[in-house]
Amino acid sequence: MDGAGGPGEGPAQEALQSLSRRLQVQEKEMELVKAALAEALRLLRLQVPPTSLQDLGTPTPTRDSPAAPPGLPPTCSPSLVSRGTQTETEVEMEPSLGPPGLSNGPPAPRGGSEEPSGTQSEGGGSSSSGTGSPGPPGILRLVQPPQRTDTPRRNSSSSSPSERPRQKLSRKAASSANLLLRSGSTESSRGGKDPLSSPGGPGSRRSNYNLEGISVKMFLRGRPITMYIPSGIRSLEELPSGPPPETLSLDWVYGYRGRDSRSNLFVLRSGEVVYFIACVVVLYRPGGGPGGPGGGGQRHYRGHTDCVRCLAVHPDGVRVASGQTAGVDKDGKPLQPVVHVWDSETLLKLQEIGLGAFERGVGALAFSVADQGAFLCVVDDSNEHMLSVWDCSRGTKLAEIKSTNDSVLAVGFSPRDSSCIVTSGKSHVHFWTWSGGAGLPGSGTLTRKQGVFGKYKKPKFIPCFVFLLDGDILTGDSEGNILTWGRSLSDSRTPGRGGAKETYGIVAQAHAHEGSIFALCLRRDGTVLSGGGRDRRLVQWGPGLVALQEAEIPEHFGAVRAIAEGPGSELLVGTTKNALLRGDLAQGFSPVIQGHTDELWGLCTHPFQNRFLTCGHDRQLCLWDGEGHALAWSIDLKETGLCADFHPSGAVVAVGLNTGRWLVLDTETREIVSDITDGNEQLSVVRYSPDGLYLAIGSHDNMIYIYSVSSDGAKSSRFGRCVGHSSFITHLDWSKDGNFIMSNSGDYEILYWDVAGGCKLLRNRYESRDREWATYTCVLGFHVYGVWPDGSDGTDINSLCRSHNERVVAVADDFCKVHLFQYPCARAKAPSLVYGGHGSHVTSVRFTHDDSHLVSLGGKDASIFQWRVLGAGGAGPAPATPSRTPSLSPASSLDV
């Protein structure tokens, strides 16, 4: 009987989930309340005595007054105001009030009564450095000096000058309240990611340009973000439009999914090794040595839309079946599991099997052997682990049955008789008899016989099995035993079995390994290989399960996950630490493919070599050779690494950890030359200045720590702190002269800092609009705001990187995609080229030093993709075998 819950568990669980969602909404509303209160306090500090407003003439410029932008009348302070639906042009004069630079650019005018208005800071958030008009964005206007007349203007207030500051503050408070209401309604309508909102909705990302070309404004989750247009741009129409001429081609995939999957390593007739990671099936051609030099290479099947879980190779050694898990698309719609049958020579999909027939994912599959691979059996990941048989050529289902509620780890046809199918998994071995029903869809039947353990201990798991040439079956189990199964007549004295009924029982047992056996492989000479988990041993067995030879896998590679036989005596071994080893039992094994084993976040590229460095939750810091496609070295950080950056000399690299610690390592000796802690919260970004004299460290304690660095990068000393963000630091970039920093934070602020001048916050952001940046990795800014999609909630873009030639910008999003835009990307709904392959949120992207390649990191899929940049400014020819056929997607992007 299935384990059903009590009668009250369903409603109680729903009520708990509802309360949890409401609590999350209320917490976010409280954050907005705090932001509004901080805004009101800032405005109170800006108030001046009413007598200073009595003179409405032109203010006399002083040393403290902010300079007027070029091309504007010097007799007034330019002010930007969002009028919402108001269409009439209003003119008003307001003298500059208060200390210079307290607002983002020049102060705002006193608005009319139709719509609250106010000074708009560049970036959302609640820091004392900026404020915003949270109402619906309208047209931003430059306010001109008023015409002196006795006729009151339309919508003007009849109040005295002494009452105007108070009215202005009241309008500000109403504006903040409006922001709270709009953002709160957004939160209550969403559980996770915001759906695409209708135009003007608080979750939408909208842009409005002011008529004078001073700034643009966009909204993220109801927060206004104003960005000033550089003076060199006379018209937004002159900015580039359309996708970039450059394209990406997948060059190499680092990693192998051995940590949590089986049936994941085979050798094709061509000699290529086929395995998978993320949504990509890799066809690896071993070269002259580890890593691929001397003729090694990769090809990639990229037809899947979510992570691949299992593989099977057709008896012809050419066709491959790969099954994927279920997932969701960008809009939250479910993606159904499916099996692809494809040609490994052309990489073309031949058949799509089971779309809509499987639940959760495809757990195991196998081709029939006796009839040249005419059939395919599949086990899905549903609660009942449905077993089904399919006609490969027609894609039709011939039979289906519920197999078991326990997990199923392996499935296979008997090589002698396709009517015999075996499954194994948690505490079971099942022998199935399939009657084809004349090949008619759905007419076949499947009947099950339980494997009888008899006097032998029933193991907890049976992860693998293999058919012998004489028809017997060997199974490997979690007790470390290899069991030989044969057909026999059941004992009539066994209760409930009856007499003269054929069953399957154990005829021999051999203790082979300490701990579980993860893999069995039948070799061409009839011997069997077994791979152990805990002991990491690889053992060759002869007739009668006599051990002939063995080898041990080094501990840092993990346990044996899969075994495949290569040419001659060569073996390929996949491990649980996502490594692919090549060698033999006599000479040992060396790695040809390596990868991380947990979520990745940290990525940086070498300043003048085709190398890059990665780190993540597996606590490994890895330096990769992008030309040899190999791991140069790796060390154990003992803590989670989240960010990294090379010194311009390339001699050292800084690594930020999740505890507030950051390390500086020598890239040649791998020794730690500096170990410093700033705060106790995780570090999200570390960045050296272009001249290497400073190191900036962005923390989740809302601060940017600045260090002076020696010429060789080995020594650091605290220079100062940048204090002013009201949320954690997410991204930062240095100016080309190495004196200034641009930073983003978790509440969508864009702040600028004068580091050389003492880590001072530049409150007048207008003055930074023409500053040139050595790198561009900030996800918020005028030059890149067009990368944000409509309906974005502010977390949809994880990483961004401008190429060194400043022609394109690459974007890593939360929907498993890498985008390529033209740079600057300062037009709303900018089109892009979209590239799939990752099976999780893409956490980081970086161009190599010469822009010949782009590197992207998958999050939880632990994959590293190296893309070749082709076209204008790119390097190298396109590969002979193309990937998927491009097609335009509804989001005005080219999906390739």
Coordinates of C-alpha atoms in Angstrom, one line a residue, residues 228-436:
Y228 CA 22.8 59.7 -17.5
I229 CA 23.6 59.6 -21.2
P230 CA 27.2 60.3 -22.1
S231 CA 27.8 63.7 -23.8
G232 CA 29.2 62.1 -26.9
I233 CA 25.8 60.5 -27.7
R234 CA 23.7 63.1 -29.4
S235 CA 20.8 60.8 -30.3
L236 CA 19.8 57.4 -29.0
E237 CA 19.0 56.5 -32.6
E238 CA 22.7 56.5 -33.4
L239 CA 23.3 53.7 -31.0
P240 CA 23.8 50.2 -32.6
S241 CA 20.7 48.1 -33.1
G242 CA 20.2 44.5 -34.0
P243 CA 22.2 41.4 -32.8
P244 CA 26.0 41.6 -33.0
P245 CA 27.9 40.4 -36.0
E246 CA 30.0 38.2 -33.7
T247 CA 28.7 34.7 -32.9
L248 CA 29.7 32.0 -30.5
S249 CA 30.5 28.4 -31.2
L250 CA 30.9 25.8 -28.4
D251 CA 34.6 24.9 -28.4
W252 CA 35.1 22.8 -25.3
V253 CA 33.1 21.6 -22.3
Y254 CA 35.0 21.0 -19.1
G255 CA 33.5 18.4 -16.7
Y256 CA 31.6 15.1 -16.7
R257 CA 28.5 14.2 -14.7
G258 CA 29.6 11.3 -12.6
R259 CA 28.6 12.6 -9.2
D260 CA 25.0 11.6 -9.4
S261 CA 24.3 9.8 -12.6
R262 CA 24.8 6.3 -14.2
S263 CA 24.8 5.0 -17.7
N264 CA 26.9 7.9 -18.7
L265 CA 30.1 6.6 -20.5
F266 CA 30.4 4.7 -23.8
V267 CA 32.7 4.3 -26.7
L268 CA 31.3 4.7 -30.2
R269 CA 32.3 2.8 -33.3
S270 CA 34.3 5.8 -34.4
G271 CA 36.5 5.6 -31.3
E272 CA 34.9 8.7 -29.8
V273 CA 34.0 8.6 -26.1
V274 CA 30.4 9.8 -25.5
Y275 CA 29.3 11.2 -22.1
F276 CA 27.2 14.1 -20.9
I277 CA 27.1 17.1 -18.6
A278 CA 24.4 19.7 -18.2
C279 CA 22.2 19.7 -21.4
V280 CA 25.1 18.7 -23.7
V281 CA 26.1 15.2 -24.8
V282 CA 29.9 15.4 -25.5
L283 CA 31.7 13.3 -28.1
Y284 CA 35.3 13.3 -27.1
R285 CA 38.1 12.1 -29.4
P286 CA 41.1 11.2 -27.3
G287 CA 44.4 12.8 -28.5
G288 CA 48.0 12.1 -28.0
G289 CA 47.9 12.8 -24.3
P290 CA 45.8 14.0 -21.3
G291 CA 43.6 16.9 -22.1
G292 CA 43.4 16.5 -25.8
P293 CA 46.7 17.7 -27.3
G294 CA 47.9 15.9 -30.4
G295 CA 44.6 15.5 -32.2
G296 CA 42.1 15.4 -29.4
G297 CA 38.8 17.3 -29.8
Q298 CA 35.2 17.5 -28.9
R299 CA 31.9 17.6 -30.7
H300 CA 28.6 18.3 -29.0
Y301 CA 25.0 17.2 -29.4
R302 CA 22.9 20.2 -28.1
G303 CA 19.4 19.2 -28.9
H304 CA 18.2 18.8 -25.3
T305 CA 16.4 21.6 -23.4
D306 CA 17.2 20.4 -19.9
C307 CA 19.8 18.2 -18.1
V308 CA 20.7 14.8 -19.7
R309 CA 20.3 12.0 -17.2
C310 CA 21.3 8.8 -19.1
L311 CA 22.7 7.4 -22.4
A312 CA 22.4 4.2 -24.4
V313 CA 24.4 3.3 -27.6
H314 CA 22.8 1.4 -30.4
P315 CA 24.4 -1.9 -31.4
D316 CA 25.6 -0.3 -34.6
G317 CA 27.8 2.0 -32.5
V318 CA 26.5 5.1 -34.3
R319 CA 23.1 5.9 -33.1
V320 CA 22.7 7.2 -29.5
A321 CA 19.7 7.6 -27.2
S322 CA 19.8 10.2 -24.5
G323 CA 17.1 11.0 -21.9
Q324 CA 16.6 14.3 -20.2
T325 CA 15.0 15.4 -17.0
A326 CA 11.9 17.6 -16.7
G327 CA 12.3 21.3 -16.1
V328 CA 10.7 24.7 -16.6
D329 CA 11.2 27.4 -19.2
K330 CA 11.8 31.1 -18.7
D331 CA 8.0 31.7 -18.2
G332 CA 7.7 28.9 -15.6
K333 CA 6.0 26.5 -18.0
P334 CA 7.0 22.8 -17.5
L335 CA 9.4 21.2 -20.0
Q336 CA 8.5 17.5 -20.5
P337 CA 11.0 14.7 -20.2
V338 CA 11.9 13.1 -23.5
V339 CA 14.3 10.7 -25.2
H340 CA 16.3 11.8 -28.3
V341 CA 17.6 9.2 -30.7
W342 CA 20.3 10.8 -32.8
D343 CA 23.1 10.1 -35.3
S344 CA 26.6 10.5 -33.7
E345 CA 28.2 11.2 -37.1
T346 CA 25.9 14.0 -38.3
L347 CA 24.6 15.1 -34.8
L348 CA 21.1 15.1 -36.3
K349 CA 18.1 14.0 -34.3
L350 CA 16.4 11.0 -35.8
Q351 CA 13.6 10.4 -33.4
E352 CA 11.9 12.0 -30.4
I353 CA 10.4 9.4 -28.2
G354 CA 8.0 9.7 -25.3
L355 CA 7.2 13.4 -25.3
G356 CA 4.4 13.7 -22.7
A357 CA 4.7 10.1 -21.7
F358 CA 7.3 10.4 -18.9
E359 CA 7.2 12.0 -15.6
R360 CA 10.0 14.0 -13.8
G361 CA 12.7 12.6 -16.0
V362 CA 14.2 9.6 -17.8
G363 CA 16.2 7.5 -15.3
A364 CA 17.5 4.6 -17.4
L365 CA 17.2 3.3 -21.0
A366 CA 18.7 0.6 -23.2
F367 CA 18.5 -0.6 -26.8
S368 CA 17.7 -4.2 -27.7
V369 CA 20.6 -6.3 -29.0
A370 CA 19.2 -9.5 -30.5
D371 CA 17.2 -7.7 -33.2
Q372 CA 19.8 -5.0 -34.1
G373 CA 18.4 -2.4 -31.9
A374 CA 14.8 -2.2 -33.1
F375 CA 13.5 -1.5 -29.7
L376 CA 14.2 0.8 -26.7
C377 CA 13.1 0.2 -23.1
V378 CA 12.8 3.3 -20.8
V379 CA 12.3 3.7 -17.1
D380 CA 11.1 7.1 -16.0
D381 CA 11.5 8.9 -12.6
S382 CA 7.8 8.8 -11.6
N383 CA 6.7 7.3 -8.3
E384 CA 5.8 4.1 -10.0
H385 CA 8.9 4.1 -12.2
M386 CA 7.0 3.3 -15.3
L387 CA 8.8 0.7 -17.6
S388 CA 7.9 1.1 -21.3
V389 CA 9.1 -0.4 -24.6
W390 CA 9.2 1.6 -27.8
D391 CA 9.7 1.1 -31.5
C392 CA 12.8 3.0 -32.4
S393 CA 12.0 3.6 -36.0
R394 CA 8.4 4.7 -35.5
G395 CA 8.7 6.3 -32.1
T396 CA 5.6 4.4 -30.9
K397 CA 5.0 2.8 -27.5
L398 CA 4.5 -0.9 -27.6
A399 CA 4.0 -1.8 -23.9
E400 CA 4.0 -0.1 -20.5
I401 CA 3.7 -1.2 -16.9
K402 CA 4.3 0.1 -13.4
S403 CA 7.6 -1.4 -12.3
T404 CA 8.1 -0.6 -8.6
N405 CA 7.8 2.2 -6.1
D406 CA 11.5 1.7 -5.2
S407 CA 14.2 3.5 -7.3
V408 CA 15.3 1.8 -10.5
L409 CA 19.0 2.3 -11.3
A410 CA 19.6 0.1 -14.4
V411 CA 17.7 -1.5 -17.2
G412 CA 18.7 -3.8 -20.1
F413 CA 17.6 -6.3 -22.8
S414 CA 19.0 -9.8 -22.8
P415 CA 21.5 -10.0 -25.8
R416 CA 20.0 -13.4 -26.6
D417 CA 16.3 -12.6 -26.4
S418 CA 14.7 -9.2 -26.7
S419 CA 11.6 -10.5 -24.9
C420 CA 13.7 -10.7 -21.7
I421 CA 14.3 -7.4 -19.9
V422 CA 16.0 -6.9 -16.5
T423 CA 15.8 -4.0 -14.1
S424 CA 17.6 -3.5 -10.8
G425 CA 17.7 -0.8 -8.1
K426 CA 16.8 -0.5 -4.5
S427 CA 16.5 -4.0 -2.9
H428 CA 15.4 -5.7 -6.1
V429 CA 16.2 -7.4 -9.3
H430 CA 13.3 -7.9 -11.6
F431 CA 13.1 -10.1 -14.7
W432 CA 10.5 -9.1 -17.2
T433 CA 9.0 -11.0 -20.1
W434 CA 7.7 -8.8 -22.9
S435 CA 5.3 -10.1 -25.5
G436 CA 5.4 -7.7 -28.5

